[in-house]
CSV table of C-alpha atoms in Angstrom, one decimal:
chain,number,residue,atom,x,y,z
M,1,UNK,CA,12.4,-50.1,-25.0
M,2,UNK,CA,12.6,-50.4,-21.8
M,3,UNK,CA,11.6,-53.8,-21.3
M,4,UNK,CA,8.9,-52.2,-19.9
M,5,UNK,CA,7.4,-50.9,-22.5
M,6,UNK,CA,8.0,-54.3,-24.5
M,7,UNK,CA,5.8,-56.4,-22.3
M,8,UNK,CA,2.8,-53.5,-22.8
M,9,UNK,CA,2.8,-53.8,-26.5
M,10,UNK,CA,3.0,-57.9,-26.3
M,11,UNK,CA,0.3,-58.4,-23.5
M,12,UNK,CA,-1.4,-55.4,-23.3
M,13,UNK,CA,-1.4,-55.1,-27.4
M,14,UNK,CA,-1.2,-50.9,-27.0
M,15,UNK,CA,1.2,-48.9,-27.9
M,16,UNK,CA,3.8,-47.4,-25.4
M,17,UNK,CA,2.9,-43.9,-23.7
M,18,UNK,CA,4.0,-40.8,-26.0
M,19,UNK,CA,5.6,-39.0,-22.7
M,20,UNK,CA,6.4,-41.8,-19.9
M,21,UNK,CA,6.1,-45.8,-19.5
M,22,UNK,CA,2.7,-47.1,-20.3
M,23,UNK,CA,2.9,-49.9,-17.4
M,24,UNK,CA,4.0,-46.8,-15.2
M,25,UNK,CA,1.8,-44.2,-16.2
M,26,UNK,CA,-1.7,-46.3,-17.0
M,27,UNK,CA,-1.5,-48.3,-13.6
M,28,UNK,CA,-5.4,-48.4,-13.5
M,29,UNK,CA,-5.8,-48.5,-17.2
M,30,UNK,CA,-9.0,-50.2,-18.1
M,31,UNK,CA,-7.7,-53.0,-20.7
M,32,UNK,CA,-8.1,-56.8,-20.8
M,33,UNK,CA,-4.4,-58.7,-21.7
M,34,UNK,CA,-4.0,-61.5,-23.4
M,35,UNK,CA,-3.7,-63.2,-20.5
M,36,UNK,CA,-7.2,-62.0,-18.9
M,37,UNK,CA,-8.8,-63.1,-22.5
M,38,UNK,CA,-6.8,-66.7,-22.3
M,39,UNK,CA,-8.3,-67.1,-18.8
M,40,UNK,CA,-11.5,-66.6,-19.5
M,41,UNK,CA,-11.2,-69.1,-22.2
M,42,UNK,CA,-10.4,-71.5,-19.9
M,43,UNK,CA,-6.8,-71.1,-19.9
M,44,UNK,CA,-4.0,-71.8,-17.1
M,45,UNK,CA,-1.5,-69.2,-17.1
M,46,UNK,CA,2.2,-69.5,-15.9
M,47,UNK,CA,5.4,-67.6,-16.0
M,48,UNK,CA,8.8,-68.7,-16.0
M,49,UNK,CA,10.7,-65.6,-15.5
M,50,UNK,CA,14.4,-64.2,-14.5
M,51,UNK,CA,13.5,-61.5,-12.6
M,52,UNK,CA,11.2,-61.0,-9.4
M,53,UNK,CA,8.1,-59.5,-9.7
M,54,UNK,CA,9.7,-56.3,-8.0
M,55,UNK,CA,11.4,-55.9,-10.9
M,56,UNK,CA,10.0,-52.8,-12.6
M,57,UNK,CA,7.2,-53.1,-10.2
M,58,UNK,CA,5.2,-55.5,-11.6
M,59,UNK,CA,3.4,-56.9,-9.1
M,60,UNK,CA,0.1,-55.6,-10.0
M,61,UNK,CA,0.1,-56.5,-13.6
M,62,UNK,CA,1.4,-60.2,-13.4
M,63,UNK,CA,-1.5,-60.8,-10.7
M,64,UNK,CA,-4.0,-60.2,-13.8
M,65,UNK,CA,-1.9,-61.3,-16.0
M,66,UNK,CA,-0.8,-64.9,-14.4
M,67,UNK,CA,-2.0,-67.2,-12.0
M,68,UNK,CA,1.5,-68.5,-11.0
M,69,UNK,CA,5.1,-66.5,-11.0
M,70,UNK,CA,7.9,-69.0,-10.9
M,71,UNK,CA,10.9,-67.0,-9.5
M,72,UNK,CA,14.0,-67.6,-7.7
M,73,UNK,CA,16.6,-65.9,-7.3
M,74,UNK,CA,19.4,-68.8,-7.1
M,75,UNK,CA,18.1,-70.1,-10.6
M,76,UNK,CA,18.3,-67.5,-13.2
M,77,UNK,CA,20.0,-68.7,-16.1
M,78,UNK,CA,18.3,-69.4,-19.4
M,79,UNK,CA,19.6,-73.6,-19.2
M,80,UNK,CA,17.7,-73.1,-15.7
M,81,UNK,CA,14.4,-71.4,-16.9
M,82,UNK,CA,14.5,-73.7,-19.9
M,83,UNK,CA,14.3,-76.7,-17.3
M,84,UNK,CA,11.3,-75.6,-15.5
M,85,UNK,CA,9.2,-74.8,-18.9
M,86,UNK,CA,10.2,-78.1,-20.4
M,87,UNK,CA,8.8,-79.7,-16.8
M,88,UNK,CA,5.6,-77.2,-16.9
M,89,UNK,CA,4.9,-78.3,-20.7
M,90,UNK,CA,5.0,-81.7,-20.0
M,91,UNK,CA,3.1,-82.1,-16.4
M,92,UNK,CA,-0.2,-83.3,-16.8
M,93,UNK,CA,-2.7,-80.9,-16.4
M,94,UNK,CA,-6.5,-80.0,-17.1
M,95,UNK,CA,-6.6,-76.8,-18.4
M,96,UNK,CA,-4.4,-75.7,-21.7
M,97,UNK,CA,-1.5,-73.8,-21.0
M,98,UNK,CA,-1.1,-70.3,-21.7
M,99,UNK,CA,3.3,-70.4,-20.8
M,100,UNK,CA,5.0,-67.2,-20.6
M,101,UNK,CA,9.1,-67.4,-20.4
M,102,UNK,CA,11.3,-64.6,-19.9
M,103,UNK,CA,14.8,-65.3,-20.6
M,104,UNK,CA,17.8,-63.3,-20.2
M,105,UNK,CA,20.9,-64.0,-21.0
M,106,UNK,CA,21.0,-61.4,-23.9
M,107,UNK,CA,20.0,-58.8,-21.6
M,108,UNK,CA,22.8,-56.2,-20.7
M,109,UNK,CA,24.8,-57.4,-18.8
M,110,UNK,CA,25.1,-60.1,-21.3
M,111,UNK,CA,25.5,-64.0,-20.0
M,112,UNK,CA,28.8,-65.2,-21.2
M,113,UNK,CA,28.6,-69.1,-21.3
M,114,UNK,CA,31.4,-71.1,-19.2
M,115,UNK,CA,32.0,-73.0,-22.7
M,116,UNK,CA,32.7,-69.8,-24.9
M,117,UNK,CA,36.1,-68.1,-25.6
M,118,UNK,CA,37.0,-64.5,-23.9
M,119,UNK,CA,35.0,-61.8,-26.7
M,120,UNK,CA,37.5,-60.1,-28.6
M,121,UNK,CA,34.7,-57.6,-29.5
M,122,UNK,CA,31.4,-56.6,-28.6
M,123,UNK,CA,29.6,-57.7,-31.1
M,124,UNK,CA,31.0,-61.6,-30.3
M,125,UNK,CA,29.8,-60.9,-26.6
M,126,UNK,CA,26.6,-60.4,-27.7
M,127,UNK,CA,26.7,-63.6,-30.3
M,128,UNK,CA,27.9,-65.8,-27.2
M,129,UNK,CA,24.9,-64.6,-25.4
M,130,UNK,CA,22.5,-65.1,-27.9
M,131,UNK,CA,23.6,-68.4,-29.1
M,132,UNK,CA,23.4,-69.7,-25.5
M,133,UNK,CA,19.6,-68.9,-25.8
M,134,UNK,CA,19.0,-70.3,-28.8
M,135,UNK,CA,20.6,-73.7,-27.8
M,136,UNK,CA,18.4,-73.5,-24.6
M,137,UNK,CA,15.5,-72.5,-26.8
M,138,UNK,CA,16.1,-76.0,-29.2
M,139,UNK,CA,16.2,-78.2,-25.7
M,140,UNK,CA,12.1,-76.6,-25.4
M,141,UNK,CA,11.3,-77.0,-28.9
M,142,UNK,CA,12.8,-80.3,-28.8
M,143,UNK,CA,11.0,-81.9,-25.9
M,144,UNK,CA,7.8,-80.5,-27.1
M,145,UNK,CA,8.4,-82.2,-30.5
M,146,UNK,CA,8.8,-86.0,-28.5
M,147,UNK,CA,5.1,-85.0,-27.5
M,148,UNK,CA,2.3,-85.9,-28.8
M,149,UNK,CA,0.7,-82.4,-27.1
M,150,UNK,CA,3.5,-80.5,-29.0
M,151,UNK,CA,1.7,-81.2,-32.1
M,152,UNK,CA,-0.7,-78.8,-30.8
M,153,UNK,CA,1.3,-76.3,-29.3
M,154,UNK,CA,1.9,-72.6,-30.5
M,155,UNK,CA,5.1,-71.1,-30.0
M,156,UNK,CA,5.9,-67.3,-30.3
M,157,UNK,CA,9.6,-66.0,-29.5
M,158,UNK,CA,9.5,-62.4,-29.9
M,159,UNK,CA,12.2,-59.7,-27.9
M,160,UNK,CA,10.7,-57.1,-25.7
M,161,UNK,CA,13.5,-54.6,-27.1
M,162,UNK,CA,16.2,-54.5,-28.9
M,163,UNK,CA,20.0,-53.3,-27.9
M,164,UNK,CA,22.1,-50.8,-29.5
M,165,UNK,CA,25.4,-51.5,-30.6
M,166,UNK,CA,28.1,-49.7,-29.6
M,167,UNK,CA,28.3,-47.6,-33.3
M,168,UNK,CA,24.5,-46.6,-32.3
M,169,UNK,CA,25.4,-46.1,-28.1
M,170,UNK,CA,27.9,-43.4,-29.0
M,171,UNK,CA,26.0,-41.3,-31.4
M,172,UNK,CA,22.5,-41.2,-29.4
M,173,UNK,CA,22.5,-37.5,-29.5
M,174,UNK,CA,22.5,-37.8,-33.1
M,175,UNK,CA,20.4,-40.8,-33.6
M,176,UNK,CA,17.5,-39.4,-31.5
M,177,UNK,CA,15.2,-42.1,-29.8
M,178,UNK,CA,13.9,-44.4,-30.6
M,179,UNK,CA,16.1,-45.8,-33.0
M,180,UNK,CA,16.9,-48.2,-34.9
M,181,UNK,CA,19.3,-49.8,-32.3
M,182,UNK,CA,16.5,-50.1,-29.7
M,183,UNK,CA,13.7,-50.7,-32.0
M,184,UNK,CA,14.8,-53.8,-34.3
M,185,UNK,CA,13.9,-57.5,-33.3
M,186,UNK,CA,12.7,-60.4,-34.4
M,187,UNK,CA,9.5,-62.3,-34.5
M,188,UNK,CA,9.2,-66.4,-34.7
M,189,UNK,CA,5.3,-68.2,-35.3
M,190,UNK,CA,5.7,-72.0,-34.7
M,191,UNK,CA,2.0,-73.5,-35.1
M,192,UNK,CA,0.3,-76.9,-36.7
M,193,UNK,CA,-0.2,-75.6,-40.1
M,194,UNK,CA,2.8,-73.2,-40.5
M,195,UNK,CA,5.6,-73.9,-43.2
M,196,UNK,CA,8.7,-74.2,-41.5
M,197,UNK,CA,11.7,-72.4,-42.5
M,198,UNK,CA,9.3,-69.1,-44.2
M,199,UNK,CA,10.2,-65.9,-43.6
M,200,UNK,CA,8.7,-63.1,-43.9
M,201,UNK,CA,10.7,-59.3,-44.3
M,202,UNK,CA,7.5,-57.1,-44.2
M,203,UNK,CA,7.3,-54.4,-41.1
M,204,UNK,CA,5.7,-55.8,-37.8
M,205,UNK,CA,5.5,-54.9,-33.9
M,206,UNK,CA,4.8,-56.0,-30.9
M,207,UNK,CA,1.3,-55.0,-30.9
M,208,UNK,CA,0.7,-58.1,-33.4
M,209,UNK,CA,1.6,-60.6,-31.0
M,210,UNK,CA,-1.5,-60.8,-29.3
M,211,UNK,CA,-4.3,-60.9,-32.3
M,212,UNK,CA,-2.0,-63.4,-34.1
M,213,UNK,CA,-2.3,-65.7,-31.0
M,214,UNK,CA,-5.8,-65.3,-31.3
M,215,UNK,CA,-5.9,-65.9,-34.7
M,216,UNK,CA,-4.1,-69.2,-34.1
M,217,UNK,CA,-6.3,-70.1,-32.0
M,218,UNK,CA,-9.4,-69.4,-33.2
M,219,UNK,CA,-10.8,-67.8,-30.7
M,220,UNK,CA,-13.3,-64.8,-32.1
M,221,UNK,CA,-13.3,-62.7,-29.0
M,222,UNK,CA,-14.0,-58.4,-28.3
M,223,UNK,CA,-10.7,-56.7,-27.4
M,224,UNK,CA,-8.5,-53.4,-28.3
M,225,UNK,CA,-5.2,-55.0,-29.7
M,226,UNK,CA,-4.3,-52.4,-31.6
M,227,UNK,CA,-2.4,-55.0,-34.0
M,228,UNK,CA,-3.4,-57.1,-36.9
M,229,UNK,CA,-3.5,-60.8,-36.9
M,230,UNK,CA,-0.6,-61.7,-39.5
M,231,UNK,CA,-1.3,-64.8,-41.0
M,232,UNK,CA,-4.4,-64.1,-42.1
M,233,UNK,CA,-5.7,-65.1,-45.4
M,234,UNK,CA,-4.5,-63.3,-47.3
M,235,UNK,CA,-2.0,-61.5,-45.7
M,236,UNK,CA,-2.7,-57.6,-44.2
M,237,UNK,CA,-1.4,-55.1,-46.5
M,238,UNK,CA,2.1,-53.6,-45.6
M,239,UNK,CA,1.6,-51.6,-42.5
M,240,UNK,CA,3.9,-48.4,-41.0
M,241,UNK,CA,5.1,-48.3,-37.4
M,242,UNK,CA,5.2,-45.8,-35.0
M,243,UNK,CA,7.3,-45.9,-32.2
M,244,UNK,CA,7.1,-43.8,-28.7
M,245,UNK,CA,9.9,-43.3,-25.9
M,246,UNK,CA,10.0,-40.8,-23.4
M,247,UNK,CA,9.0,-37.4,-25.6
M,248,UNK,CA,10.7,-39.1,-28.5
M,249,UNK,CA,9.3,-40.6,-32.1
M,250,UNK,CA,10.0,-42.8,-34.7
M,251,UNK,CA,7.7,-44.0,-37.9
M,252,UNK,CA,8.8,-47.1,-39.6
M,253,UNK,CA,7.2,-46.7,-43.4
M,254,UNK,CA,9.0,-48.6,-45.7
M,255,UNK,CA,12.8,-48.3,-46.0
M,256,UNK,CA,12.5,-44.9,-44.5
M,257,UNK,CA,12.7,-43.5,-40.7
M,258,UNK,CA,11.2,-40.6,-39.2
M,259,UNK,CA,12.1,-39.1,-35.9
M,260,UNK,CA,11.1,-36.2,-33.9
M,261,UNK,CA,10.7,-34.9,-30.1
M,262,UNK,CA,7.6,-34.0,-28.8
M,263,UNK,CA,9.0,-31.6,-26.7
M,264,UNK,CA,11.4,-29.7,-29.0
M,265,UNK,CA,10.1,-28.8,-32.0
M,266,UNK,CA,13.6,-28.2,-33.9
M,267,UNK,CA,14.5,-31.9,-33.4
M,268,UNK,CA,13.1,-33.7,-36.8
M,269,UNK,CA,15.0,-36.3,-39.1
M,270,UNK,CA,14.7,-39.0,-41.6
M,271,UNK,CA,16.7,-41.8,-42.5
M,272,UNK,CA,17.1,-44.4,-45.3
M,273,UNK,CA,17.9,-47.1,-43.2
M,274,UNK,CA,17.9,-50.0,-45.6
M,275,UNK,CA,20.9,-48.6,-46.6
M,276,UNK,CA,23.8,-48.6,-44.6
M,277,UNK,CA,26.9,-46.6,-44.3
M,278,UNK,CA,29.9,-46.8,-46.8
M,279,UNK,CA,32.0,-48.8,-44.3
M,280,UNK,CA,31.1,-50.9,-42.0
M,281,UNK,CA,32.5,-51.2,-38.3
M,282,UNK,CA,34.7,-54.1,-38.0
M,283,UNK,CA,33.4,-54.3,-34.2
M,284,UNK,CA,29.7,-54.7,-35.3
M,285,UNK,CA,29.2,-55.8,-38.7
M,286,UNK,CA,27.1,-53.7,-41.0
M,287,UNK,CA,24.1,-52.9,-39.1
M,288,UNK,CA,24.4,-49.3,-38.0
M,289,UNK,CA,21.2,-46.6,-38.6
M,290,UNK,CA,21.2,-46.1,-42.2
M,291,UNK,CA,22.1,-42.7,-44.3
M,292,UNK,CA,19.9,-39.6,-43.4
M,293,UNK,CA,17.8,-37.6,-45.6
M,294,UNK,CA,17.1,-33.8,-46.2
M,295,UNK,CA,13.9,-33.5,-45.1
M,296,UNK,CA,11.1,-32.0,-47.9
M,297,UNK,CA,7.9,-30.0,-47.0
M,298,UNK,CA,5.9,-32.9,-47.2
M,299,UNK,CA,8.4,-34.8,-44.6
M,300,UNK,CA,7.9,-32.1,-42.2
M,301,UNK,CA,3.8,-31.9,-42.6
M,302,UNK,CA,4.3,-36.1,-42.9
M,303,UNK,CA,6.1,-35.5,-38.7
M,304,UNK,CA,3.5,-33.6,-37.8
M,305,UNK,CA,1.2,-35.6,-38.0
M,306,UNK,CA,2.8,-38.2,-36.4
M,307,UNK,CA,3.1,-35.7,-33.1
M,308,UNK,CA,-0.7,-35.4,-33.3
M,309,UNK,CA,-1.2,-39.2,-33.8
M,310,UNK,CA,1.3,-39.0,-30.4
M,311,UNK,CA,-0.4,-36.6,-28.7
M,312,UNK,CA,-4.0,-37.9,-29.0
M,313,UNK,CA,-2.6,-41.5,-27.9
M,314,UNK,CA,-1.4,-39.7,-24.9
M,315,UNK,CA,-5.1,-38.4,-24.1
M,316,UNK,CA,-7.0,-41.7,-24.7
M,317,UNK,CA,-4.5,-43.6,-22.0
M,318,UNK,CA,-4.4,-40.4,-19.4
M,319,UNK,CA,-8.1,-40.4,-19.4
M,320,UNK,CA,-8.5,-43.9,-19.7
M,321,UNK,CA,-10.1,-44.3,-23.0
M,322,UNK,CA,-8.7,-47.5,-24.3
M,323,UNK,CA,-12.1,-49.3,-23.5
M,324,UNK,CA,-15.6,-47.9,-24.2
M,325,UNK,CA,-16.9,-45.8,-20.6
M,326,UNK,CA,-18.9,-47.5,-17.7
């Protein structure tokens, strides 16, 4: 969070920049994306995307990143881009297809369908939005199921951030960043071989994306995903989290959250968030931040080392360490 920092961790497989934007602040950053590794496979890469390549100055990255950008400006809505990737997946073609599509109707300001009633509430704003997507989202999966190459296709529908809720947007000073609000979403694996309808609650990111593809695709290849392919056999053992925005921390271990500030040593928290608070907030449903925790001598030492897991992060991407030296 920003969307920014979403696409880094889901191309670039790295975690975001402890201080700034990693896209932003690692411009020349020696790394190879999943993209880069797909082409020299002998994949075509497209993207089907909402937003110019202006937006958040990307030029420079989708250039290694893509070989074509569909934009345009007059054509922005998800039944639109939906369109367009159902024509790309089904032109004939010589290469296999590495697809990107960036939807956003969920994205503030939300999309509000010309079929859906006035929100009363937030929350149903947001649930108009999203279930606009989804139904654009069946239309792909359904034409690629009247395929025969749709038997062979991987699908992977993950969000580049989350969005807080108006409970979590009031009390940021509080909460601390990242939260919970702008951490939690949602990660779907559609592949030949997968059970439909499984789900599985253990903690992930974004920086799993990429080595699962490979995985999938069985394609044994050198890079520095910092991830872990999930669906190996059998699976990796439960994992932690740590999150990075602008100065600020958060480690996801278990049902608990830590959060600190790299640049003010008195800010340092924990939360329970599996549990929520007493009552919920008729606006939003349940899902608020959890209950905090007194924090123990062993939480504070357990922060600490999370700032010096930050801080050595920050080195290896501002002296370009990711990949071995010339």
């Amino acid at each position: 969070y920003p969307s920014i920092e979403g696409w880094g961790g889901i191309f670039l497989g790295l975690a975001g920049h402890p201080s700034g934007i990693l896209l932003y602040n690692a411009r020349h950053l020696r790394a190879l994306s999943i993209g880069e590794i797909l082409a020299r496979a002998g994949y075509r890469r497209e993207l089907v995307a909402a937003t110019s390549t202006a937006f958040e100055k990307m030029e420079d990255w989708y250039a290694r990143w893509f070989d074509d950008v569909r934009y345009d400006p007059s054509e922005t809505t998800d039944e639109v881009l939906a369109t367009k990737t159902i024509d790309l997946l089904g032109a004939a073609r010589e290469k296999p297809l590495f697809l990107t599509l960036f939807t956003i109707a969920t994205h503030p300001p939300l999309y509000r369908p010309p079929d859906a009633p006035a929100p009363k509430t937030p929350r149903e704003a947001y649930l108009a939005a999203l279930g606009y997507t989804d139904r654009q989202l069946g239309r792909i999966f359904e034409a690629l199921r009247a395929t025969p190459r749709g038997r062979d296709t991987i699908v992977l529908v993950v969000g580049d951030h989350a969005t807080p809720n108006p409970w979590q947007a009031i009390r940021l000073p509080r909460l601390g960043t990242p939260n919970a609000g702008e951490n939690w979403t949602t990660l779907l694996v559609a592949a030949k071989g997968l059970s439909g309808g499984t789900l599985r609650p253990e903690l992930t990111s974004q920086l799993d994306v990429a080595p699962t593809l490979l995985g999938l695709l069985g394609l044994d290849v050198s890079n520095h995903f910092l991830g872990r392919d999930l669906l190996t056999a059998p699976p990796p053992p439960p994992q932690g989290v740590l999150a990075l925005r602008f100065h600020g921390l958060a480690a996801f271990e278990g049902p608990y959250l830590y959060q600190a500030r790299l640049d003010d040593p008195a800010f340092q928290q924990k939360w329970r968030w599996e549990v929520y608070e007493k009552e919920a907030d008729a606006a939003n449903g349940d899902y608020h931040h959890g209950i905090q925790e007194t924090l123990s001598s062993a939480d504070r030492e357990r922060i600490a080392g999370f700032k010096r897991m930050a801080r050595a992060w920050g080195a290896v991407l501002d002296d370009d360490r990711v990949m071995p030296p010339r």
